[in-house]
Every structure is written in structure tokens, then in C-alpha cells.
Amino acid sequence: MGVTTVTDVRQNDRSAESVLTKLFRSEQGGHEQVVLCQDRASGLKAVIALHSTALGPALGGTRFHAYASDDEAVEDALNLARGMSYKNAMAGLDHGGGKAVIIGDPDTLKSEALLLAYGRFVASLGGRYVTACDVGTYVADMDVVARENRWTTGRSPEHGGAGDSSVLTAFGVFQGMRAAARTQWGEPSLRGRRVGVAGVGKVGRHLVDHLVADGAEVVITDVRADAVAGITTRHPEVTAVSDADVLVRAPLDVYAPCALGGALDDATVAALTATVVCGAANNQLAHPGVEKDLADRGILYAPDYVVNAGGVIQVADELHGFDFERAKAKAAKIYDTTLAIFDRATADGVPPAVAADRLAEQRMADRVTAAEWLRPVAS
């Protein structure tokens, strides 16, 4: 097993030049380290990107996906790692941002040997990166990775972990939505409000439970009929529509994108009837400028990486011996954090997404220099 940093790759390799361009390009740059990992015996090809360790060890999940190209995988790792720096900073965690991607179809490539090899690569970073679950990886996978790497979270309770993080993710989104309701309508409650939830998988279904309990009128959609049926069976008062296009055009007070990224594109923003957007999906803004379009239409946007941080709060707590009530109490603070972002946005005259970035960057700048946390304490 060997580790190759991106700076070691030959300059006459076109793919390497493309990787270097992405790494150092101003709009995506600033990453401390990018590691390319390969284990031929198991078929592992992975990219580990560390954006920042200013606040502490980089923390972020491992995505297992069949990318169209290796270059696309690197770009995804860079973008996701940068996003984790901001998410962890705004969640008040002493962690920087990192992300890993394993290249390939998890249904055909994933094996115990591959996960163990991946664990060895993560371990070789000596604690600079703490991994967890993401798209294509699950609690059982992290149990395997942890056999070779002690810097692994998202494990099963049987193996000392916290298990599925969707419960606290949904709880945090609900807290962010309460903060948006207070800002928009004066009361931190969704009672009597019509909320559209696009995507009722692991996180979305828990969010629906919170909304129904709070007295909201809920409308849902999902590409999977069984997911919709599971909600409407448990909550007969919930209404379902055919797809997200129908949902965003329906009369709503709140729109909650809880499925794929890029949900807020030009067409969706133009069609939205809701005056609050707050959901669990990552990377909801399809491109720069969408945040301003939302603000110009009078739509209050709760930044996704702020309100969906309950999951990362849970896995971070796992490093200290998981305590659900302690993690839940920290996730509850998403309410206060979201309010602070709305206040900062008003004071600065900028959209909430810009205010959130400024607050995250301020916290990272105010803390110790990168890797200070790795230095031994003087006796």
C-alpha cells in the first residue's frame, strides 16, 4: 500500500494537470492536502481531500459512487471537503473539513478487502482526517473500516458507535425551520403552516414526524412509491403529489428539499410559492447567484449546511463516547445559529447564505493556525 499526494503526480499527465488546476484554482482552492489512494488487489481507487484543519482534525464522510471520470471524482471530493469546513465551523465543532470518495459502483465493487484497504489509507494520515458514512456507505461499512482505522465514526452501537445519524439530522433541520418561522412570521412554530417536503427517505421521514407533531400541514413527494406509502400510512393526514415540480408550484409556506443537491435552480426559484426554504439536502443552490434570486423574491433561505449539521454533530460526539442527549442538546443549538445568521444577513444587507459563509470564515480565521491541534502540549 502506498500513498500518493497530488503534488507527486507527474506533470506530463493530463489528468494530473487537471487535478492540480482544480486544487489551486481560486474558486475551489485552499485545500491543505489531497491524497490519491489505490489498492490494485481490491480494486480500490479513492480520493481523500482535506480542505482545512484550522479548527481540528478534518471530519467528513466517505462517498462511494460510480463517477463518470476520475477527474469528476476529484472535483466532487474538493467541493465536498470545502463544504465540510463551513458546516463544521457553523456547527461549533472543533473539526476542520474533509471528504473522501471511493470511485466505482458500490453494488458491484464494495468488498471487505476494499474497505479494509481504504481504512489503512485513512489511518496513514495519522488523525488528520476522521471519516464517516456518506452516499454509498453505511454503518456496517464503517464497522469494517474501523478495524484498520481508529479515526472512524458512524459505526454501529455494537461497535462503540452511534449508528444512523438521520434522527439528529432531521431534528436539526426542524430547529432551523423553527428559526426561519420566527424570523418570517414572528413565532418559532410551523403550526398551521403548509410545508412541502421533497424527499422522504431516512432524513425526510423523520422531518415529517416533527412537522406533524408541531401541527403543520404537510405535503410530500418522493421518486420511490414505497417511501411515500410509508409516510401516508403512518400519517394519513399527509398529502402526496407526483413530483417536485408539482410540489414547488403548489401553495406552500415552506419548501423543504431533502433529496438531491442542486434543487434550487432558476426555474424552481421562479416557480416557488413558499416564502421559506429550509431542507436537509446538501448543496441546494444550483449555482452562484441563486441565493440573491431567493432574497429578491422575498424568500427566506436557511443555508443547507447550517441546518443539516445534526448528523455531523452526532458523529463528532461519537469520538468522545457517544451520548445521545448531549449530541441532541448541541443539535438544538442549530436554532440559535440559524437566527444569528438571519440577523447577520439583515445587518450586512446580504442573503443568509453569504452571511453564513462570513460567520464560518470568521470562526476559522479566529482559531489557531492549521495543524496547531496536532502539536504536543508543552509540559
Short mmCIF file of C-alpha atoms in Angstrom, two decimals:
data_model
loop_
_atom_site.label_atom_id
_atom_site.label_comp_id
_atom_site.label_asym_id
_atom_site.label_seq_id
_atom_site.Cartn_x
_atom_site.Cartn_y
_atom_site.Cartn_z
CA MET A 1 0.00 0.00 0.00
CA GLY A 2 1.27 3.48 -0.84
CA VAL A 3 0.00 7.00 -0.55
CA THR A 4 0.50 9.49 -3.35
CA THR A 5 -0.19 13.15 -2.69
CA VAL A 6 -1.46 15.11 -5.62
CA THR A 7 1.77 17.08 -5.81
CA ASP A 8 3.71 13.88 -6.53
CA VAL A 9 1.84 13.09 -9.75
CA ARG A 10 3.83 13.58 -12.96
CA GLN A 11 3.32 16.94 -14.63
CA ASN A 12 3.14 15.47 -18.13
CA ASP A 13 0.00 13.53 -17.19
CA ARG A 14 -3.02 15.48 -18.45
CA SER A 15 -5.29 14.18 -15.70
CA ALA A 16 -2.73 15.29 -13.12
CA GLU A 17 -2.65 18.78 -14.63
CA SER A 18 -6.41 18.91 -14.42
CA VAL A 19 -6.30 17.83 -10.77
CA LEU A 20 -3.71 20.48 -9.98
CA THR A 21 -5.74 23.12 -11.77
CA LYS A 22 -8.78 22.32 -9.65
CA LEU A 23 -6.75 22.22 -6.45
CA PHE A 24 -5.10 25.61 -6.85
CA ARG A 25 -7.85 27.43 -8.77
CA SER A 26 -9.12 30.33 -6.66
CA GLU A 27 -12.80 29.38 -6.54
CA GLN A 28 -12.05 25.82 -5.43
CA GLY A 29 -8.60 26.15 -3.92
CA GLY A 30 -7.29 26.49 -0.41
CA HIS A 31 -7.21 22.76 0.29
CA GLU A 32 -4.38 21.67 2.55
CA GLN A 33 -3.93 18.21 1.13
CA VAL A 34 -5.36 15.85 -1.48
CA VAL A 35 -4.40 12.19 -1.39
CA LEU A 36 -4.92 9.70 -4.20
CA CYS A 37 -5.21 6.13 -2.96
CA GLN A 38 -5.04 2.87 -4.90
CA ASP A 39 -5.06 -0.78 -3.90
CA ARG A 40 -4.96 -2.93 -7.01
CA ALA A 41 -5.73 -6.19 -5.22
CA SER A 42 -9.15 -5.00 -4.02
CA GLY A 43 -9.85 -2.55 -6.85
CA LEU A 44 -9.85 0.46 -4.52
CA LYS A 45 -9.39 3.87 -6.08
CA ALA A 46 -10.10 6.72 -3.70
CA VAL A 47 -9.53 10.42 -3.22
CA ILE A 48 -9.21 11.97 0.24
CA ALA A 49 -9.42 15.77 0.30
CA LEU A 50 -8.59 17.84 3.38
CA HIS A 51 -9.75 21.42 2.97
CA SER A 52 -8.85 22.76 6.43
CA THR A 53 -7.61 21.57 9.80
CA ALA A 54 -7.62 25.04 11.37
CA LEU A 55 -10.31 24.04 13.87
CA GLY A 56 -9.09 20.48 14.40
CA PRO A 57 -8.96 17.15 12.55
CA ALA A 58 -10.87 17.24 9.27
CA LEU A 59 -14.19 15.43 9.62
CA GLY A 60 -16.39 14.29 6.76
CA GLY A 61 -17.94 11.21 5.22
CA THR A 62 -16.82 8.74 2.59
CA ARG A 63 -18.84 8.76 -0.63
CA PHE A 64 -18.85 5.59 -2.77
CA HIS A 65 -20.01 6.44 -6.28
CA ALA A 66 -19.56 5.42 -9.92
CA TYR A 67 -18.20 8.69 -11.26
CA ALA A 68 -18.14 9.36 -14.98
CA SER A 69 -14.40 10.09 -14.73
CA ASP A 70 -11.60 10.21 -12.19
CA ASP A 71 -11.43 13.96 -12.73
CA GLU A 72 -15.09 14.29 -11.72
CA ALA A 73 -14.36 12.30 -8.57
CA VAL A 74 -11.55 14.66 -7.58
CA GLU A 75 -13.74 17.69 -8.20
CA ASP A 76 -16.50 16.21 -6.05
CA ALA A 77 -14.07 15.48 -3.23
CA LEU A 78 -12.71 19.04 -3.35
CA ASN A 79 -16.16 20.63 -3.31
CA LEU A 80 -17.48 18.36 -0.56
CA ALA A 81 -14.40 18.86 1.63
CA ARG A 82 -14.68 22.63 1.39
CA GLY A 83 -18.36 22.41 2.31
CA MET A 84 -17.49 20.36 5.39
CA SER A 85 -15.13 23.08 6.64
CA TYR A 86 -18.02 25.53 6.63
CA LYS A 87 -20.52 23.05 8.04
CA ASN A 88 -18.28 22.02 10.93
CA ALA A 89 -17.38 25.63 11.70
CA MET A 90 -21.02 26.72 11.87
CA ALA A 91 -21.93 23.65 13.94
CA GLY A 92 -19.48 24.82 16.58
CA LEU A 93 -17.33 21.70 16.22
CA ASP A 94 -13.60 21.59 16.80
CA HIS A 95 -13.12 19.97 13.41
CA GLY A 96 -11.99 21.09 10.02
CA GLY A 97 -13.41 19.91 6.73
CA GLY A 98 -12.53 16.81 4.77
CA LYS A 99 -14.20 14.34 2.47
CA ALA A 100 -13.32 11.12 0.72
CA VAL A 101 -14.70 9.49 -2.40
CA ILE A 102 -14.29 5.89 -3.47
CA ILE A 103 -14.60 5.54 -7.22
CA GLY A 104 -16.85 2.77 -8.52
CA ASP A 105 -20.26 1.19 -8.24
CA PRO A 106 -20.72 0.17 -4.60
CA ASP A 107 -23.18 -2.55 -5.61
CA THR A 108 -20.50 -4.40 -7.58
CA LEU A 109 -17.15 -3.18 -6.24
CA LYS A 110 -17.62 -2.92 -2.49
CA SER A 111 -15.96 -5.72 -0.52
CA GLU A 112 -14.45 -6.31 2.88
CA ALA A 113 -10.95 -6.24 1.38
CA LEU A 114 -11.61 -2.90 -0.29
CA LEU A 115 -12.99 -1.31 2.88
CA LEU A 116 -10.06 -2.59 4.92
CA ALA A 117 -7.62 -1.19 2.36
CA TYR A 118 -9.43 2.13 2.48
CA GLY A 119 -9.22 2.10 6.28
CA ARG A 120 -5.45 1.66 6.08
CA PHE A 121 -5.16 4.72 3.83
CA VAL A 122 -7.19 6.85 6.22
CA ALA A 123 -5.09 5.58 9.14
CA SER A 124 -1.92 6.58 7.29
CA LEU A 125 -2.96 10.22 7.69
CA GLY A 126 -2.39 9.89 11.42
CA GLY A 127 -5.61 11.50 12.60
CA ARG A 128 -5.68 14.48 10.23
CA TYR A 129 -8.88 13.02 8.73
CA VAL A 130 -11.82 11.39 10.56
CA THR A 131 -14.18 9.52 8.26
CA ALA A 132 -17.87 8.60 8.47
CA CYS A 133 -20.77 7.46 6.27
CA ASP A 134 -21.99 9.24 3.17
CA VAL A 135 -23.78 8.33 -0.05
CA GLY A 136 -22.99 4.70 -0.87
CA THR A 137 -21.51 3.85 2.54
CA TYR A 138 -23.32 2.68 5.64
CA VAL A 139 -22.88 1.92 9.31
CA ALA A 140 -21.84 -1.67 8.56
CA ASP A 141 -19.16 -0.38 6.19
CA MET A 142 -17.74 1.92 8.87
CA ASP A 143 -17.54 -1.04 11.24
CA VAL A 144 -15.24 -2.71 8.71
CA VAL A 145 -13.17 0.44 8.05
CA ALA A 146 -12.72 0.88 11.81
CA ARG A 147 -10.92 -2.45 12.02
CA GLU A 148 -7.97 -0.77 10.28
CA ASN A 149 -8.54 2.85 11.28
CA ARG A 150 -9.35 4.21 14.71
CA TRP A 151 -10.35 7.57 13.25
CA THR A 152 -13.72 6.23 12.08
CA THR A 153 -17.17 7.39 13.17
CA GLY A 154 -20.70 6.42 12.15
CA ARG A 155 -20.19 2.92 13.49
CA SER A 156 -22.89 0.68 14.93
CA PRO A 157 -23.74 0.80 18.65
CA GLU A 158 -22.43 -2.78 18.90
CA HIS A 159 -19.01 -1.48 17.86
CA GLY A 160 -18.99 1.58 20.07
CA GLY A 161 -20.65 3.95 17.65
CA ALA A 162 -23.81 6.00 17.44
CA GLY A 163 -25.45 4.30 14.47
CA ASP A 164 -27.71 6.06 11.99
CA SER A 165 -27.35 9.85 12.12
CA SER A 166 -30.59 10.67 10.27
CA VAL A 167 -32.54 11.24 13.51
CA LEU A 168 -30.42 14.19 14.62
CA THR A 169 -30.07 15.47 11.06
CA ALA A 170 -33.85 15.80 10.83
CA PHE A 171 -34.03 17.29 14.31
CA GLY A 172 -31.53 19.96 13.33
CA VAL A 173 -33.40 20.81 10.13
CA PHE A 174 -36.57 21.20 12.17
CA GLN A 175 -34.75 23.60 14.52
CA GLY A 176 -33.58 25.64 11.55
CA MET A 177 -37.13 25.70 10.21
CA ARG A 178 -38.43 26.94 13.56
CA ALA A 179 -35.87 29.75 13.44
CA ALA A 180 -36.98 30.66 9.92
CA ALA A 181 -40.63 30.66 11.03
CA ARG A 182 -39.81 33.03 13.88
CA THR A 183 -37.95 35.36 11.52
CA GLN A 184 -40.60 35.28 8.82
CA TRP A 185 -43.81 35.13 10.87
CA GLY A 186 -42.84 36.03 14.44
CA GLU A 187 -43.40 32.60 16.04
CA PRO A 188 -40.98 29.63 16.18
CA SER A 189 -43.65 27.15 15.17
CA LEU A 190 -44.93 25.53 11.99
CA ARG A 191 -48.43 25.12 13.36
CA GLY A 192 -50.94 25.94 10.65
CA ARG A 193 -48.21 26.33 8.02
CA ARG A 194 -48.19 24.29 4.82
CA VAL A 195 -44.82 22.58 4.39
CA GLY A 196 -43.74 20.73 1.25
CA VAL A 197 -41.08 18.04 1.76
CA ALA A 198 -39.31 16.79 -1.36
CA GLY A 199 -37.68 13.50 -0.48
CA VAL A 200 -38.90 11.37 2.42
CA GLY A 201 -36.01 8.96 2.83
CA LYS A 202 -34.09 8.49 6.06
CA VAL A 203 -33.97 12.18 6.97
CA GLY A 204 -37.15 13.38 5.30
CA ARG A 205 -39.38 10.87 7.05
CA HIS A 206 -38.13 11.96 10.47
CA LEU A 207 -38.64 15.59 9.49
CA VAL A 208 -42.25 14.83 8.60
CA ASP A 209 -42.73 13.34 12.07
CA HIS A 210 -41.54 16.61 13.66
CA LEU A 211 -43.74 18.72 11.40
CA VAL A 212 -46.88 16.69 12.02
CA ALA A 213 -46.26 16.79 15.77
CA ASP A 214 -45.88 20.58 15.54
CA GLY A 215 -49.23 20.96 13.80
CA ALA A 216 -48.06 21.67 10.25
CA GLU A 217 -49.98 20.69 7.15
CA VAL A 218 -47.53 18.51 5.23
CA VAL A 219 -47.32 17.72 1.51
CA ILE A 220 -44.68 15.26 0.28
CA THR A 221 -43.16 13.77 -2.81
CA ASP A 222 -40.52 11.13 -3.50
CA VAL A 223 -39.36 9.15 -6.52
CA ARG A 224 -39.93 5.95 -4.51
CA ALA A 225 -43.54 4.92 -4.11
CA ASP A 226 -42.72 2.81 -1.04
CA ALA A 227 -41.24 5.82 0.76
CA VAL A 228 -44.40 7.84 0.10
CA ALA A 229 -46.60 4.94 1.18
CA GLY A 230 -44.65 4.57 4.41
CA ILE A 231 -45.36 8.21 5.31
CA THR A 232 -49.02 8.28 4.33
CA THR A 233 -49.65 5.03 6.21
CA ARG A 234 -48.09 6.43 9.38
CA HIS A 235 -49.62 9.88 8.89
CA PRO A 236 -52.89 9.62 6.89
CA GLU A 237 -53.30 13.41 7.11
CA VAL A 238 -50.20 13.93 4.95
CA THR A 239 -50.84 14.62 1.25
CA ALA A 240 -48.63 13.31 -1.58
CA VAL A 241 -48.06 14.81 -5.04
CA SER A 242 -46.45 13.28 -8.09
CA ASP A 243 -43.10 15.05 -8.22
CA ALA A 244 -41.03 18.02 -7.07
CA ASP A 245 -42.11 20.21 -9.99
CA VAL A 246 -45.73 19.88 -8.86
CA LEU A 247 -44.76 20.41 -5.23
CA VAL A 248 -42.89 23.70 -5.70
CA ARG A 249 -45.84 25.14 -7.62
CA ALA A 250 -48.39 24.08 -5.00
CA PRO A 251 -49.47 26.64 -2.39
CA LEU A 252 -46.80 26.37 0.34
CA ASP A 253 -45.42 28.37 3.22
CA VAL A 254 -42.21 26.33 3.47
CA TYR A 255 -40.34 24.25 0.91
CA ALA A 256 -38.01 21.58 2.30
CA PRO A 257 -35.69 19.99 -0.29
CA CYS A 258 -34.49 16.76 1.29
CA ALA A 259 -33.27 14.74 -1.69
CA LEU A 260 -30.69 15.65 -4.33
CA GLY A 261 -28.39 18.66 -4.46
CA GLY A 262 -28.99 21.50 -6.92
CA ALA A 263 -32.69 21.55 -6.04
CA LEU A 264 -32.83 25.36 -6.15
CA ASP A 265 -32.22 26.25 -9.77
CA ASP A 266 -33.52 29.21 -11.76
CA ALA A 267 -36.75 27.52 -12.80
CA THR A 268 -37.55 26.28 -9.29
CA VAL A 269 -36.89 29.66 -7.65
CA ALA A 270 -39.11 31.37 -10.22
CA ALA A 271 -41.93 28.88 -9.58
CA LEU A 272 -41.76 28.71 -5.77
CA THR A 273 -44.84 29.77 -3.85
CA ALA A 274 -43.18 29.24 -0.46
CA THR A 275 -41.61 32.17 1.37
CA VAL A 276 -39.24 29.96 3.41
CA VAL A 277 -36.82 27.33 2.10
CA CYS A 278 -35.29 25.02 4.69
CA GLY A 279 -34.35 21.42 3.96
CA ALA A 280 -31.87 18.63 4.55
CA ALA A 281 -30.38 18.26 1.05
CA ASN A 282 -26.74 19.21 0.57
CA ASN A 283 -25.63 21.84 -1.96
CA GLN A 284 -29.15 23.06 -2.66
CA LEU A 285 -28.11 26.18 -4.59
CA ALA A 286 -27.61 25.09 -8.20
CA HIS A 287 -25.16 27.90 -8.96
CA PRO A 288 -23.85 31.19 -7.54
CA GLY A 289 -26.48 33.90 -7.65
CA VAL A 290 -29.43 31.71 -6.69
CA GLU A 291 -29.16 32.97 -3.10
CA LYS A 292 -29.69 36.54 -4.36
CA ASP A 293 -32.62 35.48 -6.55
CA LEU A 294 -34.30 33.94 -3.49
CA ALA A 295 -33.74 37.10 -1.46
CA ASP A 296 -35.02 39.31 -4.29
CA ARG A 297 -38.25 37.31 -4.31
CA GLY A 298 -38.65 37.71 -0.55
CA ILE A 299 -37.92 34.03 0.11
CA LEU A 300 -36.01 33.36 3.32
CA TYR A 301 -33.37 30.69 2.71
CA ALA A 302 -31.92 28.74 5.64
CA PRO A 303 -28.42 27.68 4.45
CA ASP A 304 -28.37 23.92 3.98
CA TYR A 305 -25.01 23.23 5.58
CA VAL A 306 -26.12 25.04 8.72
CA VAL A 307 -29.47 23.33 9.29
CA ASN A 308 -28.46 19.82 8.22
CA ALA A 309 -25.47 19.65 10.58
CA GLY A 310 -27.18 17.38 13.12
CA GLY A 311 -25.63 14.32 11.54
CA VAL A 312 -22.06 15.58 11.74
CA ILE A 313 -22.70 16.75 15.30
CA GLN A 314 -23.69 13.17 16.12
CA VAL A 315 -20.64 11.52 14.56
CA ALA A 316 -18.32 14.10 16.16
CA ASP A 317 -19.80 13.25 19.57
CA GLU A 318 -19.01 9.61 18.91
CA LEU A 319 -15.30 10.45 19.23
CA HIS A 320 -15.89 11.27 22.89
CA GLY A 321 -18.02 8.23 23.76
CA PHE A 322 -21.44 8.81 22.26
CA ASP A 323 -24.15 10.32 24.42
CA PHE A 324 -27.40 10.90 22.51
CA GLU A 325 -28.76 13.57 24.86
CA ARG A 326 -25.50 15.51 24.74
CA ALA A 327 -25.46 15.38 20.94
CA LYS A 328 -29.15 16.33 20.74
CA ALA A 329 -28.55 19.34 23.00
CA LYS A 330 -25.81 20.52 20.65
CA ALA A 331 -28.02 19.94 17.59
CA ALA A 332 -30.75 22.02 19.26
CA LYS A 333 -28.38 25.00 19.05
CA ILE A 334 -28.92 24.99 15.27
CA TYR A 335 -31.98 27.09 16.12
CA ASP A 336 -29.84 29.84 17.67
CA THR A 337 -27.19 29.59 14.96
CA THR A 338 -29.81 29.99 12.22
CA LEU A 339 -31.28 33.04 13.96
CA ALA A 340 -27.79 34.56 14.23
CA ILE A 341 -27.29 34.07 10.50
CA PHE A 342 -30.57 35.79 9.67
CA ASP A 343 -29.62 38.68 11.97
CA ARG A 344 -26.18 38.96 10.35
CA ALA A 345 -27.75 38.89 6.89
CA THR A 346 -30.06 41.77 7.80
CA ALA A 347 -27.23 43.77 9.38
CA ASP A 348 -24.89 43.28 6.41
CA GLY A 349 -27.58 43.61 3.75
CA VAL A 350 -26.68 40.26 2.20
CA PRO A 351 -28.50 36.94 1.63
CA PRO A 352 -28.33 34.41 4.52
CA ALA A 353 -26.06 32.11 2.51
CA VAL A 354 -23.44 34.89 2.30
CA ALA A 355 -23.86 35.72 6.00
CA ALA A 356 -23.33 32.06 6.93
CA ASP A 357 -20.13 31.88 4.88
CA ARG A 358 -18.82 35.02 6.56
CA LEU A 359 -19.52 33.69 10.03
CA ALA A 360 -17.86 30.35 9.24
CA GLU A 361 -14.81 32.04 7.74
CA GLN A 362 -14.57 34.30 10.78
CA ARG A 363 -14.57 31.33 13.16
CA MET A 364 -11.87 29.55 11.15
CA ALA A 365 -9.73 32.71 10.97
CA ASP A 366 -10.08 33.35 14.71
CA ARG A 367 -8.78 29.92 15.66
CA VAL A 368 -5.28 28.51 15.75
CA THR A 369 -3.26 28.01 12.58
CA ALA A 370 -3.62 24.77 10.64
CA ALA A 371 -2.36 21.67 12.48
CA GLU A 372 -1.79 23.53 15.77
CA TRP A 373 -4.00 20.90 17.39
CA LEU A 374 -1.51 18.19 16.34
CA ARG A 375 1.40 19.72 18.22
CA PRO A 376 2.26 18.25 21.63
CA VAL A 377 1.28 20.26 24.69
CA ALA A 378 4.29 21.70 26.48
CA SER A 379 4.84 20.28 29.95
#
